[in-house]
mmCIF file of C-alpha atoms in Angstrom:
data_model
loop_
_atom_site.group_PDB
_atom_site.id
_atom_site.type_symbol
_atom_site.label_atom_id
_atom_site.label_comp_id
_atom_site.label_asym_id
_atom_site.label_seq_id
_atom_site.Cartn_x
_atom_site.Cartn_y
_atom_site.Cartn_z
ATOM 1 C CA MET A 1 -12.250 23.158 -118.524
ATOM 2 C CA THR A 2 -11.926 21.677 -122.017
ATOM 3 C CA ARG A 3 -9.653 23.476 -124.470
ATOM 4 C CA ASP A 4 -9.739 23.305 -128.239
ATOM 5 C CA LEU A 5 -6.798 21.273 -129.531
ATOM 6 C CA TYR A 6 -5.566 24.251 -131.546
ATOM 7 C CA ASP A 7 -5.354 26.321 -128.372
ATOM 8 C CA ALA A 8 -3.459 23.452 -126.697
ATOM 9 C CA ALA A 9 -0.374 23.419 -128.892
ATOM 10 C CA ASP A 10 1.646 21.555 -126.251
ATOM 11 C CA VAL A 11 -0.828 18.635 -126.288
ATOM 12 C CA TYR A 12 -0.919 18.715 -130.093
ATOM 13 C CA ASP A 13 2.863 18.396 -130.287
ATOM 14 C CA LEU A 14 2.877 15.537 -127.807
ATOM 15 C CA GLN A 15 0.248 13.625 -129.761
ATOM 16 C CA TYR A 16 2.045 13.983 -133.098
ATOM 17 C CA ARG A 17 5.681 14.180 -132.016
ATOM 18 C CA ALA A 18 6.591 10.982 -133.905
ATOM 19 C CA TYR A 19 4.449 11.492 -137.008
ATOM 20 C CA ARG A 20 6.616 11.738 -140.134
ATOM 21 C CA ASP A 21 4.608 9.869 -142.788
ATOM 22 C CA ASP A 22 3.860 12.943 -144.892
ATOM 23 C CA LEU A 23 7.228 14.708 -144.856
ATOM 24 C CA PRO A 24 8.881 12.951 -147.848
ATOM 25 C CA TYR A 25 5.812 13.575 -149.999
ATOM 26 C CA TYR A 26 5.511 17.310 -149.344
ATOM 27 C CA ARG A 27 9.292 17.751 -149.487
ATOM 28 C CA SER A 28 9.382 16.156 -152.940
ATOM 29 C CA LEU A 29 6.632 18.474 -154.205
ATOM 30 C CA ALA A 30 8.592 21.538 -153.087
ATOM 31 C CA LEU A 31 11.799 20.222 -154.660
ATOM 32 C CA ASP A 32 10.058 19.736 -158.001
ATOM 33 C CA ARG A 33 8.562 23.248 -158.077
ATOM 34 C CA PRO A 34 11.074 26.098 -157.588
ATOM 35 C CA GLY A 35 9.734 29.316 -156.132
ATOM 36 C CA PRO A 36 7.615 30.318 -153.132
ATOM 37 C CA VAL A 37 5.259 27.780 -151.550
ATOM 38 C CA LEU A 38 1.946 28.433 -149.815
ATOM 39 C CA GLU A 39 1.188 26.247 -146.797
ATOM 40 C CA VAL A 40 -2.381 26.303 -145.504
ATOM 41 C CA GLY A 41 -2.658 25.273 -141.858
ATOM 42 C CA ALA A 42 0.938 25.335 -140.644
ATOM 43 C CA GLY A 43 0.114 24.178 -137.116
ATOM 44 C CA THR A 44 3.268 24.111 -135.001
ATOM 45 C CA GLY A 45 5.530 24.081 -138.061
ATOM 46 C CA ARG A 46 6.241 20.383 -138.429
ATOM 47 C CA VAL A 47 5.831 20.404 -142.231
ATOM 48 C CA THR A 48 6.809 24.078 -142.537
ATOM 49 C CA VAL A 49 10.390 23.322 -141.504
ATOM 50 C CA GLU A 50 10.745 20.717 -144.258
ATOM 51 C CA LEU A 51 9.262 23.035 -146.862
ATOM 52 C CA ALA A 52 11.585 25.851 -145.801
ATOM 53 C CA ARG A 53 14.610 23.609 -146.218
ATOM 54 C CA THR A 54 13.770 23.020 -149.872
ATOM 55 C CA ALA A 55 11.642 25.931 -151.111
ATOM 56 C CA GLU A 56 12.806 29.418 -152.009
ATOM 57 C CA ARG A 57 10.322 30.892 -149.529
ATOM 58 C CA VAL A 58 7.271 29.676 -147.587
ATOM 59 C CA VAL A 59 4.142 31.653 -146.774
ATOM 60 C CA ALA A 60 2.498 29.691 -143.963
ATOM 61 C CA LEU A 61 -1.080 30.396 -142.855
ATOM 62 C CA GLU A 62 -2.033 29.521 -139.274
ATOM 63 C CA PRO A 63 -4.968 31.249 -137.526
ATOM 64 C CA SER A 64 -4.175 29.855 -134.048
ATOM 65 C CA ALA A 65 -1.899 32.146 -132.019
ATOM 66 C CA ALA A 66 -0.778 29.242 -129.808
ATOM 67 C CA MET A 67 0.218 27.214 -132.858
ATOM 68 C CA ARG A 68 2.061 30.138 -134.464
ATOM 69 C CA GLU A 69 4.077 30.709 -131.291
ATOM 70 C CA ARG A 70 5.349 27.139 -131.254
ATOM 71 C CA ALA A 71 5.906 27.216 -135.026
ATOM 72 C CA ARG A 72 8.138 30.297 -134.682
ATOM 73 C CA ALA A 73 10.203 28.560 -132.009
ATOM 74 C CA ARG A 74 10.546 25.442 -134.166
ATOM 75 C CA LEU A 75 11.582 27.446 -137.224
ATOM 76 C CA GLU A 76 14.163 29.374 -135.187
ATOM 77 C CA ALA A 77 15.589 26.158 -133.767
ATOM 78 C CA ALA A 78 15.878 24.698 -137.281
ATOM 79 C CA GLY A 79 17.584 27.828 -138.589
ATOM 80 C CA VAL A 80 15.000 28.513 -141.316
ATOM 81 C CA ALA A 81 12.873 31.264 -139.763
ATOM 82 C CA ASP A 82 14.169 33.842 -142.252
ATOM 83 C CA ARG A 83 12.667 31.820 -145.119
ATOM 84 C CA VAL A 84 9.136 31.649 -143.701
ATOM 85 C CA GLU A 85 6.404 34.273 -143.464
ATOM 86 C CA LEU A 86 3.879 33.202 -140.833
ATOM 87 C CA ARG A 87 0.439 34.742 -141.273
ATOM 88 C CA ALA A 88 -2.648 34.579 -139.060
ATOM 89 C CA THR A 89 -4.816 34.655 -142.193
ATOM 90 C CA PRO A 90 -7.353 31.829 -142.620
ATOM 91 C CA ALA A 91 -7.375 30.242 -146.068
ATOM 92 C CA GLU A 92 -10.747 31.708 -147.040
ATOM 93 C CA ALA A 93 -9.387 35.251 -146.450
ATOM 94 C CA LEU A 94 -6.301 34.755 -148.614
ATOM 95 C CA THR A 95 -5.959 37.587 -151.171
ATOM 96 C CA ASP A 96 -2.771 36.542 -153.010
ATOM 97 C CA VAL A 97 -3.361 36.136 -156.749
ATOM 98 C CA GLY A 98 -1.189 33.968 -158.999
ATOM 99 C CA SER A 99 1.705 34.060 -156.554
ATOM 100 C CA TYR A 100 2.611 30.392 -156.119
ATOM 101 C CA ALA A 101 3.489 27.361 -158.210
ATOM 102 C CA LEU A 102 2.654 25.092 -155.254
ATOM 103 C CA ALA A 103 0.142 25.235 -152.404
ATOM 104 C CA VAL A 104 -0.241 22.504 -149.785
ATOM 105 C CA ALA A 105 -2.697 21.793 -146.966
ATOM 106 C CA PRO A 106 -1.044 18.951 -145.032
ATOM 107 C CA PHE A 107 -2.312 16.710 -142.272
ATOM 108 C CA HIS A 108 -6.096 16.898 -142.569
ATOM 109 C CA VAL A 109 -6.340 20.698 -142.734
ATOM 110 C CA LEU A 110 -9.447 20.596 -144.950
ATOM 111 C CA MET A 111 -11.221 18.531 -142.283
ATOM 112 C CA HIS A 112 -11.418 21.668 -140.124
ATOM 113 C CA LEU A 113 -13.740 23.316 -142.653
ATOM 114 C CA HIS A 114 -17.060 22.117 -141.286
ATOM 115 C CA ASP A 115 -19.526 23.425 -143.855
ATOM 116 C CA LEU A 116 -19.792 23.820 -147.616
ATOM 117 C CA PRO A 117 -19.431 27.644 -147.720
ATOM 118 C CA ALA A 118 -16.164 27.452 -145.743
ATOM 119 C CA GLN A 119 -14.831 24.667 -147.958
ATOM 120 C CA ASP A 120 -15.755 26.479 -151.164
ATOM 121 C CA ALA A 121 -14.307 29.796 -149.973
ATOM 122 C CA ALA A 122 -11.009 28.238 -148.905
ATOM 123 C CA LEU A 123 -10.517 26.119 -152.024
ATOM 124 C CA THR A 124 -11.419 29.003 -154.320
ATOM 125 C CA ALA A 125 -8.942 31.311 -152.548
ATOM 126 C CA ILE A 126 -6.202 28.676 -152.774
ATOM 127 C CA ARG A 127 -6.859 28.112 -156.467
ATOM 128 C CA ARG A 128 -6.787 31.882 -157.082
ATOM 129 C CA SER A 129 -3.408 32.147 -155.306
ATOM 130 C CA LEU A 130 -1.782 29.680 -157.715
ATOM 131 C CA ALA A 131 -0.190 30.616 -161.007
ATOM 132 C CA PRO A 132 -1.505 28.957 -164.197
ATOM 133 C CA GLY A 133 -0.405 25.323 -164.157
ATOM 134 C CA GLY A 134 0.150 25.465 -160.379
ATOM 135 C CA LEU A 135 -0.438 22.467 -158.106
ATOM 136 C CA PHE A 136 -2.464 22.153 -154.914
ATOM 137 C CA ALA A 137 -1.874 19.056 -152.780
ATOM 138 C CA CYS A 138 -3.579 17.992 -149.565
ATOM 139 C CA ASP A 139 -4.406 14.928 -147.511
ATOM 140 C CA VAL A 140 -7.404 13.975 -145.380
ATOM 141 C CA ALA A 141 -7.988 10.954 -143.170
ATOM 142 C CA ALA A 142 -10.038 8.102 -144.568
ATOM 143 C CA PRO A 143 -13.363 7.945 -142.677
ATOM 144 C CA ARG A 144 -12.561 4.902 -140.558
ATOM 145 C CA PHE A 145 -12.445 5.324 -136.810
ATOM 146 C CA GLY A 146 -11.910 3.194 -133.746
ATOM 147 C CA PRO A 147 -14.591 1.771 -131.455
ATOM 148 C CA GLU A 148 -17.366 4.283 -130.780
ATOM 149 C CA GLY A 149 -17.308 5.782 -127.299
ATOM 150 C CA VAL A 150 -14.427 3.586 -126.070
ATOM 151 C CA LEU A 151 -11.636 5.246 -124.085
ATOM 152 C CA ARG A 152 -8.333 4.323 -125.772
ATOM 153 C CA HIS A 153 -4.823 4.729 -124.396
ATOM 154 C CA GLU A 154 -2.776 6.497 -127.065
ATOM 155 C CA ALA A 155 0.717 6.877 -125.571
ATOM 156 C CA THR A 156 2.863 7.212 -122.462
ATOM 157 C CA TRP A 157 5.829 9.557 -122.103
ATOM 158 C CA GLN A 158 8.228 9.708 -119.182
ATOM 159 C CA ASP A 159 10.593 12.498 -118.252
ATOM 160 C CA ALA A 160 12.555 13.386 -115.141
ATOM 161 C CA GLU A 161 9.644 15.161 -113.448
ATOM 162 C CA GLU A 162 6.442 13.398 -114.479
ATOM 163 C CA GLN A 163 4.769 10.663 -116.486
ATOM 164 C CA LEU A 164 2.309 11.674 -119.176
ATOM 165 C CA ASP A 165 -0.500 9.419 -120.390
ATOM 166 C CA LEU A 166 -2.703 10.402 -123.329
ATOM 167 C CA TRP A 167 -6.195 8.935 -123.707
ATOM 168 C CA LEU A 168 -8.636 9.364 -126.567
ATOM 169 C CA LEU A 169 -12.434 9.087 -126.754
ATOM 170 C CA GLN A 170 -14.139 9.510 -130.154
ATOM 171 C CA ARG A 171 -17.758 9.915 -131.176
ATOM 172 C CA THR A 172 -18.983 10.199 -134.749
ATOM 173 C CA ASP A 173 -22.017 11.901 -136.245
ATOM 174 C CA PRO A 174 -22.590 10.208 -139.617
ATOM 175 C CA ALA A 175 -25.443 12.562 -140.532
ATOM 176 C CA HIS A 176 -23.059 15.530 -140.424
ATOM 177 C CA GLN A 177 -19.881 13.582 -141.311
ATOM 178 C CA THR A 178 -18.141 14.794 -138.164
ATOM 179 C CA VAL A 179 -15.951 13.094 -135.597
ATOM 180 C CA GLU A 180 -15.370 14.575 -132.166
ATOM 181 C CA SER A 181 -12.105 13.560 -130.506
ATOM 182 C CA ARG A 182 -11.730 14.192 -126.787
ATOM 183 C CA TYR A 183 -8.185 13.906 -125.458
ATOM 184 C CA LEU A 184 -7.387 13.362 -121.783
ATOM 185 C CA LEU A 185 -3.789 14.103 -120.810
ATOM 186 C CA ASP A 186 -2.865 12.774 -117.358
ATOM 187 C CA ARG A 187 0.266 14.181 -115.743
ATOM 188 C CA THR A 188 1.496 12.021 -112.846
ATOM 189 C CA GLY A 189 4.024 13.699 -110.559
ATOM 190 C CA PRO A 190 6.719 12.038 -108.412
ATOM 191 C CA ASP A 191 4.317 11.979 -105.454
ATOM 192 C CA GLY A 192 1.642 10.158 -107.466
ATOM 193 C CA THR A 193 -0.587 13.198 -107.864
ATOM 194 C CA VAL A 194 -2.436 13.166 -111.211
ATOM 195 C CA ARG A 195 -3.437 16.353 -113.030
ATOM 196 C CA ARG A 196 -5.805 15.876 -115.962
ATOM 197 C CA GLU A 197 -6.142 18.196 -118.974
ATOM 198 C CA ARG A 198 -9.080 17.933 -121.377
ATOM 199 C CA VAL A 199 -8.795 18.853 -125.042
ATOM 200 C CA ARG A 200 -11.403 18.663 -127.814
ATOM 201 C CA LEU A 201 -11.191 18.498 -131.612
ATOM 202 C CA VAL A 202 -14.030 18.306 -134.160
ATOM 203 C CA GLN A 203 -13.314 17.339 -137.778
ATOM 204 C CA ARG A 204 -15.501 16.778 -140.824
ATOM 205 C CA TRP A 205 -14.524 13.869 -143.014
ATOM 206 C CA PHE A 206 -14.581 13.672 -146.811
ATOM 207 C CA HIS A 207 -15.477 10.815 -149.095
ATOM 208 C CA ARG A 208 -13.439 10.312 -152.242
ATOM 209 C CA PHE A 209 -15.790 11.722 -154.862
ATOM 210 C CA GLU A 210 -16.986 14.480 -152.537
ATOM 211 C CA LEU A 211 -13.398 15.731 -152.269
ATOM 212 C CA GLN A 212 -12.888 15.424 -156.006
ATOM 213 C CA ARG A 213 -16.085 17.351 -156.721
ATOM 214 C CA ALA A 214 -15.175 20.112 -154.231
ATOM 215 C CA LEU A 215 -11.810 20.674 -155.912
ATOM 216 C CA ALA A 216 -13.309 20.624 -159.401
ATOM 217 C CA SER A 217 -16.004 23.099 -158.348
ATOM 218 C CA ALA A 218 -13.276 25.462 -157.112
ATOM 219 C CA GLY A 219 -11.792 25.520 -160.621
ATOM 220 C CA PHE A 220 -9.091 22.865 -160.432
ATOM 221 C CA ASP A 221 -8.615 20.655 -163.490
ATOM 222 C CA PRO A 222 -7.456 17.940 -163.558
ATOM 223 C CA VAL A 223 -8.043 16.546 -160.066
ATOM 224 C CA ARG A 224 -6.416 13.286 -158.988
ATOM 225 C CA ILE A 225 -7.347 11.432 -155.790
ATOM 226 C CA LEU A 226 -4.760 8.945 -154.485
ATOM 227 C CA GLY A 227 -4.788 6.292 -151.774
ATOM 228 C CA ASP A 228 -1.616 7.326 -149.925
ATOM 229 C CA PHE A 229 1.545 9.384 -150.134
ATOM 230 C CA ASP A 230 3.190 6.808 -152.403
ATOM 231 C CA ARG A 231 0.506 7.666 -155.017
ATOM 232 C CA ARG A 232 -1.118 4.230 -154.996
ATOM 233 C CA PRO A 233 -4.735 4.058 -156.226
ATOM 234 C CA VAL A 234 -7.540 4.482 -153.722
ATOM 235 C CA HIS A 235 -8.739 1.172 -152.282
ATOM 236 C CA ALA A 236 -10.943 0.011 -149.437
ATOM 237 C CA ASP A 237 -8.080 0.001 -146.923
ATOM 238 C CA SER A 238 -6.462 3.311 -147.910
ATOM 239 C CA PRO A 239 -5.376 5.072 -144.685
ATOM 240 C CA ARG A 240 -5.976 8.497 -146.203
ATOM 241 C CA LEU A 241 -6.966 10.350 -149.345
ATOM 242 C CA VAL A 242 -4.285 12.423 -151.043
ATOM 243 C CA ALA A 243 -5.442 14.977 -153.607
ATOM 244 C CA GLU A 244 -3.364 16.563 -156.355
ATOM 245 C CA ALA A 245 -5.268 19.319 -158.168
ATOM 246 C CA ARG A 246 -3.939 21.628 -160.851
ATOM 247 C CA VAL A 247 -4.854 25.064 -162.106
ATOM 248 C CA PRO A 248 -5.504 24.965 -165.855
ATOM 249 C CA PRO A 249 -2.596 26.511 -167.816
ATOM 250 C CA GLY A 250 -3.105 29.880 -169.457
#
């Protein structure tokens, strides 16, 4: 059986256990904007913890029950659970109006909105939730992928009971701007027995001006598209696109 990655929170945490590239960026945004912060797509709480350490309060949206469960445990362990409100609400169903000076959608969250109506609904709801002059920031992966249909070894982890090997197979659909990632997690026990788990993730990529247009159409102005978290300009080798979009004042 193949599970969706967002129902396989344990595999998700293994895959991204060492990823920290975005934390200084989102932490700095929260430090610069006092008041409550909206996080869209909290996942297992990796960024949520950092926001909670700096923001007055965090409202974190995460539709996946498996992800929310691990996020709660992470927030409790970090001692910041009392500063976070975890909601199962998807972004497009958000009803808050003018409540936040800052909203963020870290780590490719917008890539899980696979069609234009979902993108428009989510971005419009996020813009509506921000106070005049408020900032929305997000990042998406640049549309560059590894060899098509080639099984790649991603990582090996070893603990006292088993060895874990993670493999990745990706296929792209340029006509629909989607990439399907299939993860194979092999668990090798002390007796050499291997148990394999299969996990699937589908994402839709954005091009630079497509992302800019989507944010502008949702009512953000100005919209700035950057080439990385250090705010460098977009260039051919940019690893990701980082968007900073503001709500017009007054």
